[in-house]
Coordinates of C-alpha atoms (C1' of nucleotides) in Angstrom, one line a residue:
Chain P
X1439 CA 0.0 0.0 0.0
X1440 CA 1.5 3.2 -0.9
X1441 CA 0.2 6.6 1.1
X1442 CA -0.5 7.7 -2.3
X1443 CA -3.5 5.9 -2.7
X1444 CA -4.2 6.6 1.0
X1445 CA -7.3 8.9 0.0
X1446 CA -9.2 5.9 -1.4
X1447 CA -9.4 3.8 2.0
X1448 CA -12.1 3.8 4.1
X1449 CA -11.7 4.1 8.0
X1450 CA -12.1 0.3 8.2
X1451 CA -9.2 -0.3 5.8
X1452 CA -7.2 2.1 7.4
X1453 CA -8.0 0.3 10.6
X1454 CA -7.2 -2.8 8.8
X1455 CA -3.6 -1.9 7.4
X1456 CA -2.9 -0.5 10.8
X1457 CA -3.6 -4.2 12.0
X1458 CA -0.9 -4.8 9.4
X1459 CA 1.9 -2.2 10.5
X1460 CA 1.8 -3.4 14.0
X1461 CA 3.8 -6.2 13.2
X1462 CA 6.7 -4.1 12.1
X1463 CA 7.3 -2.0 14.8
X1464 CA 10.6 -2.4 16.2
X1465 CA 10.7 -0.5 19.7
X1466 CA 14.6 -0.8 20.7
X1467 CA 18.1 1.5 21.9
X1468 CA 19.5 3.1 18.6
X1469 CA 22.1 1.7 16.4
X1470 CA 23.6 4.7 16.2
X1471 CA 24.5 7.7 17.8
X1472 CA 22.6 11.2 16.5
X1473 CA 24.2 13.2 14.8
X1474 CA 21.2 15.7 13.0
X1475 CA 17.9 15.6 13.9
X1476 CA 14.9 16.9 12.2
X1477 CA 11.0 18.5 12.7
X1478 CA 7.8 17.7 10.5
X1479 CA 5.2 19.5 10.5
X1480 CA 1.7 20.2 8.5
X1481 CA -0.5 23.4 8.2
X1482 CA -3.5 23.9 6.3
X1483 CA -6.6 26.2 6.2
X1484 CA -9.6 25.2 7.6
X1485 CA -12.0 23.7 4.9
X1486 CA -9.7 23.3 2.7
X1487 CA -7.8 20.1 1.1
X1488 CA -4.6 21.7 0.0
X1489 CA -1.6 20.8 3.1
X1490 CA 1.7 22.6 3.7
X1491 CA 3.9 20.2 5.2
X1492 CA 7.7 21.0 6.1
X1493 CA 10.6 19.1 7.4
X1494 CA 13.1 21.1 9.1
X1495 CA 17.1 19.6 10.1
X1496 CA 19.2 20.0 12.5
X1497 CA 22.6 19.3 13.6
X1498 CA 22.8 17.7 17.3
X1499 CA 23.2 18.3 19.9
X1500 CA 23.9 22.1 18.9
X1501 CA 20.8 22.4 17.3
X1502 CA 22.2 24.4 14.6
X1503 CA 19.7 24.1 11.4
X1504 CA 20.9 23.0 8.8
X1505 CA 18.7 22.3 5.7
X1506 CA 15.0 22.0 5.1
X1507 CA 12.2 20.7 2.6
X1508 CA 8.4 21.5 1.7
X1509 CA 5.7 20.1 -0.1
X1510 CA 2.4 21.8 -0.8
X1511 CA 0.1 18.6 -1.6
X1512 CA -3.3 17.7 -1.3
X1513 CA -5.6 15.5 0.9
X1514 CA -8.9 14.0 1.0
X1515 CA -8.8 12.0 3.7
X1516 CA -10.5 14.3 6.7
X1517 CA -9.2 14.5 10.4
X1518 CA -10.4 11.4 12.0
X1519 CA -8.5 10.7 15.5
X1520 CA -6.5 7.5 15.3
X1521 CA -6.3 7.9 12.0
X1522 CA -4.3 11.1 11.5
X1523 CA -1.3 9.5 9.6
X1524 CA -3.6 9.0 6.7
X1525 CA -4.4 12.4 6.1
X1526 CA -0.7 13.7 6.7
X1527 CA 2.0 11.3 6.0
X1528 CA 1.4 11.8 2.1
X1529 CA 2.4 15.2 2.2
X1530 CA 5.3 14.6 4.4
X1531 CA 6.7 11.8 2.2
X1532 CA 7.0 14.3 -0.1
X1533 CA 9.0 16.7 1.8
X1534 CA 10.9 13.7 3.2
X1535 CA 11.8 12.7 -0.5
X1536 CA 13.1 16.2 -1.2
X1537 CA 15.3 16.2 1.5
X1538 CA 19.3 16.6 0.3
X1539 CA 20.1 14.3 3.5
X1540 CA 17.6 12.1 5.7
X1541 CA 18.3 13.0 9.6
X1542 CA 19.3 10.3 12.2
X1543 CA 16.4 10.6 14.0
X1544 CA 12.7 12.8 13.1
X1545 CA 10.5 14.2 15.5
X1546 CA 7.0 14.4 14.5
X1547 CA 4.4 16.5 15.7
X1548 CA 1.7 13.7 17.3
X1549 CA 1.9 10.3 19.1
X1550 CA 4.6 7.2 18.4
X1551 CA 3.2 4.2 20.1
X1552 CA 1.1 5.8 22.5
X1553 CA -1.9 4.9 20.6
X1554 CA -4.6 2.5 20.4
X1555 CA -2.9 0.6 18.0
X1556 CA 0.5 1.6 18.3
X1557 CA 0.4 3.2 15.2
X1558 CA 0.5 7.0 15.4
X1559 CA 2.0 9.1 12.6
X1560 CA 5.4 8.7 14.1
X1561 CA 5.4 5.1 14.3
X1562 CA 3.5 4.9 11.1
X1563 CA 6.1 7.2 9.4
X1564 CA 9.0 5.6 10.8
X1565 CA 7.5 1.8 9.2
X1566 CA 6.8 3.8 6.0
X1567 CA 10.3 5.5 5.4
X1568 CA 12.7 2.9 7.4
X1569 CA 13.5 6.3 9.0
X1570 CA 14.0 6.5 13.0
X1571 CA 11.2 8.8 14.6
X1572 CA 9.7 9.7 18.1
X1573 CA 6.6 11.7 18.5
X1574 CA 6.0 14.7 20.8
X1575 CA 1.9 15.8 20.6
X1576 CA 0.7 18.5 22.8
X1577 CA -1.9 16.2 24.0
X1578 CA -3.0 13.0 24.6
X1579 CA -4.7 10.3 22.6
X1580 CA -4.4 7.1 24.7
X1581 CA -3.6 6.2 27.7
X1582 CA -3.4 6.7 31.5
X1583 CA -1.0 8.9 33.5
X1584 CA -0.5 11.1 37.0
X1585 CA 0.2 14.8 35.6
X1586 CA 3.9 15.8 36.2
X1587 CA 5.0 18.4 39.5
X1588 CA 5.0 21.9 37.9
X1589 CA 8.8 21.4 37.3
X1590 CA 10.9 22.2 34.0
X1591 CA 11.8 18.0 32.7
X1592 CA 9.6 16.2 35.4
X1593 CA 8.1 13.4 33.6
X1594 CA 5.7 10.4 34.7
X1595 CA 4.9 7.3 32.7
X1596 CA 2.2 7.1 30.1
X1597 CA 0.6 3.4 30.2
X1598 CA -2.3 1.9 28.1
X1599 CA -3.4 -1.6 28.6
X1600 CA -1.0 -2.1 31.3
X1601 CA 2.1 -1.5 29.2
X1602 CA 4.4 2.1 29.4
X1603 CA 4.1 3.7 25.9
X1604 CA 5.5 7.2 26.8
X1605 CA 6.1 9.8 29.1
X1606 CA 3.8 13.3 29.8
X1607 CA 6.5 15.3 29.8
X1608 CA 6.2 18.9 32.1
X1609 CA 9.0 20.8 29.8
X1610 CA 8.3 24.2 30.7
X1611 CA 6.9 25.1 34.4
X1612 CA 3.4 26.7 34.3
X1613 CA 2.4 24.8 30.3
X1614 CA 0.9 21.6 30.1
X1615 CA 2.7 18.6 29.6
X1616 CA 3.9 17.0 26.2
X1617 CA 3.3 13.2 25.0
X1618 CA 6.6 11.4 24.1
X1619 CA 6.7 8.2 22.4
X1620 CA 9.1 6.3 20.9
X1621 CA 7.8 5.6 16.8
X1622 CA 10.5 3.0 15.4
X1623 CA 13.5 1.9 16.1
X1624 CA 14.3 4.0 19.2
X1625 CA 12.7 3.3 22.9
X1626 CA 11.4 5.2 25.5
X1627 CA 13.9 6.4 27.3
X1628 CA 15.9 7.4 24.3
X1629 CA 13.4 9.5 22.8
X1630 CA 12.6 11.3 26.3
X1631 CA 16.1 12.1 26.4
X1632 CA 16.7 13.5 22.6
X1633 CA 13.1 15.8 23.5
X1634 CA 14.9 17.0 27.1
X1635 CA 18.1 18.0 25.1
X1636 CA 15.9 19.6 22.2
X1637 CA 13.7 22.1 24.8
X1638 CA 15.1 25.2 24.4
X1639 CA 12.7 28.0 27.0
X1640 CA 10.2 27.0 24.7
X1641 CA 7.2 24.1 25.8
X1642 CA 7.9 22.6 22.1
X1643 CA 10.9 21.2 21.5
X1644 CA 13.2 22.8 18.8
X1645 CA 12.7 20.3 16.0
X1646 CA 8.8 20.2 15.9
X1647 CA 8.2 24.1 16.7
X1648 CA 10.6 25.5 13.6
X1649 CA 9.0 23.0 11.6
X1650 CA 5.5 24.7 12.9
X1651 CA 6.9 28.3 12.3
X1652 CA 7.8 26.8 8.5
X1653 CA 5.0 25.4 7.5
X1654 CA 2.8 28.1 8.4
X1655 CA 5.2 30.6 6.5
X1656 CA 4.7 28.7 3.5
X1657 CA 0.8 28.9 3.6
X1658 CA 0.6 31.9 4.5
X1659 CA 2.7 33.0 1.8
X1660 CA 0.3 30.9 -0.6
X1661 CA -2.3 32.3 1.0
X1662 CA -2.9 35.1 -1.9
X1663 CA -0.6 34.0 -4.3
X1664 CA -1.0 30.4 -6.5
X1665 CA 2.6 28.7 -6.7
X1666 CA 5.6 30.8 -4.3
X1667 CA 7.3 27.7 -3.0
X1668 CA 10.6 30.2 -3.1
X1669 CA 12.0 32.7 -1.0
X1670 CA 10.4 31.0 2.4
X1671 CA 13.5 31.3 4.3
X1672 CA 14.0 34.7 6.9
Chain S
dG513 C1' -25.2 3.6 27.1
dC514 C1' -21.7 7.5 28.2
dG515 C1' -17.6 10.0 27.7
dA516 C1' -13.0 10.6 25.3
dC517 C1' -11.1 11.7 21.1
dA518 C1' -3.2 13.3 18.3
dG519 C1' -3.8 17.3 14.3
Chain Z
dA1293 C1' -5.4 22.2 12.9
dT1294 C1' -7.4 27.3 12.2
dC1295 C1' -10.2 31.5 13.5
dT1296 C1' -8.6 35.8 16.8
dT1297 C1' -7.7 40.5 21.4
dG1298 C1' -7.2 41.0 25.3
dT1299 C1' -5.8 39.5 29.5
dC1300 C1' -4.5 36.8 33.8
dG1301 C1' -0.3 34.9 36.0
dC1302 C1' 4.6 34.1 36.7

DNA sequence: GCGACAG
DNA sequence: ATCTTGTCGC
């Protein structure tokens, strides 16, 4: 199944081939130490089908960017919770595919493996593109927890079914906790620590919020004019 | 049956 | 997610 043809499936057949993924997820200590690190992200205007999705890299641990890639695509497939990956991993893949240089490791902007199925965008992107990712959402999908102190990095463990499948993560005192999950081939631990090391005074961590600030350039910018893909950088 | 429900 | 100004709290 490509995520091309994702627009033709119905929820039960995204359902189906999410059955199908589960069997692929590989939830385990890198291979390799990270070296860049990167931010998706999508943006789009309310009733509308056309999606601005953006990939942003970085060096690590620095945090210096260093490259980027956008895609203005189009979706069909509506918001439907569980089944977000659907509607955006189309237009990512093809920021992903532009991309000079994959990153080590991709942070995406939604759950990993804290999901019914396991299969959140992260994970689901990660099976998709071989790549490694994690996912950082600003709120939860599934899942129970004890809410973090009010403390910069205190974290508690996110468990569904009677199995840890992330942290809530309080990274900034006063702001509500983020979701981390591992999406393929990293674990939990590993991806709690990359998001620590990416929060800079900010509640969103580096990677996913300049992807954020990029994508919505970019559709802004589109906003009044048909194709200006260019000049999307300061 | 009722409430929850990533972006 | 996006639409939007001011405003309460640290």
């Amino acid at each position: 199944m490509l995520p091309a043809d994702y627009e033709h499936l119905t929820p039960a057949q995204a359902i189906a081939y999410q059955h199908e993924l589960r069997k692929q997820i590989q939830i385990k200590p890198l291979d390799k130490p990270i070296q860049t690190i990167a931010g998706a992200d999508i943006s789009f205007n309310k009733h509308e089908e056309t999606v601005y999705a953006g990939i942003v890299v970085f060096s690590y641990p620095e945090l210096k960017i260093i490259g980027n890639a956008t895609a203005i695509s189009r979706t069909s497939f509506p918001y439907i919770s569980g089944l977000l990956a659907f509607r955006e991993v189309p237009a990512l893949l093809e920021a992903w595919n532009k991309l000079e240089s994959k990153p080590d490791l991709l942070v995406l902007d939604g759950q990993g493996i804290a999901h019914e199925r396991r299969l959140g965008i992260a994970t689901h992107f990660g099976l998709v593109t071989g790549a490694t990712t994690l996912g950082c959402a600003k709120s939860r999908l599934a899942g129970i927890f004890q809410e973090p102190a009010n403390e910069p990095m205190v974290e508690s463990p996110l468990y569904h079914k009677g199995e840890q499948v992330g942290v809530a993560l309080r990274s900034k005192r006063n702001c509500n906790p983020l979701f981390i999950s591992p999406g393929n081939n990293i674990d939990i631990p590993q991806s709690v620590e990359v998001i620590k090391q990416c929060i800079r005074g900010y509640r969103m961590p580096e990677p996913t919020r300049q992807a954020h600030l990029l994508v919505n350039k970019i559709r802004i910018a589109n906003g009044s004019a048909p194709n200006n893909q260019h000049d999307l950088f300061s």
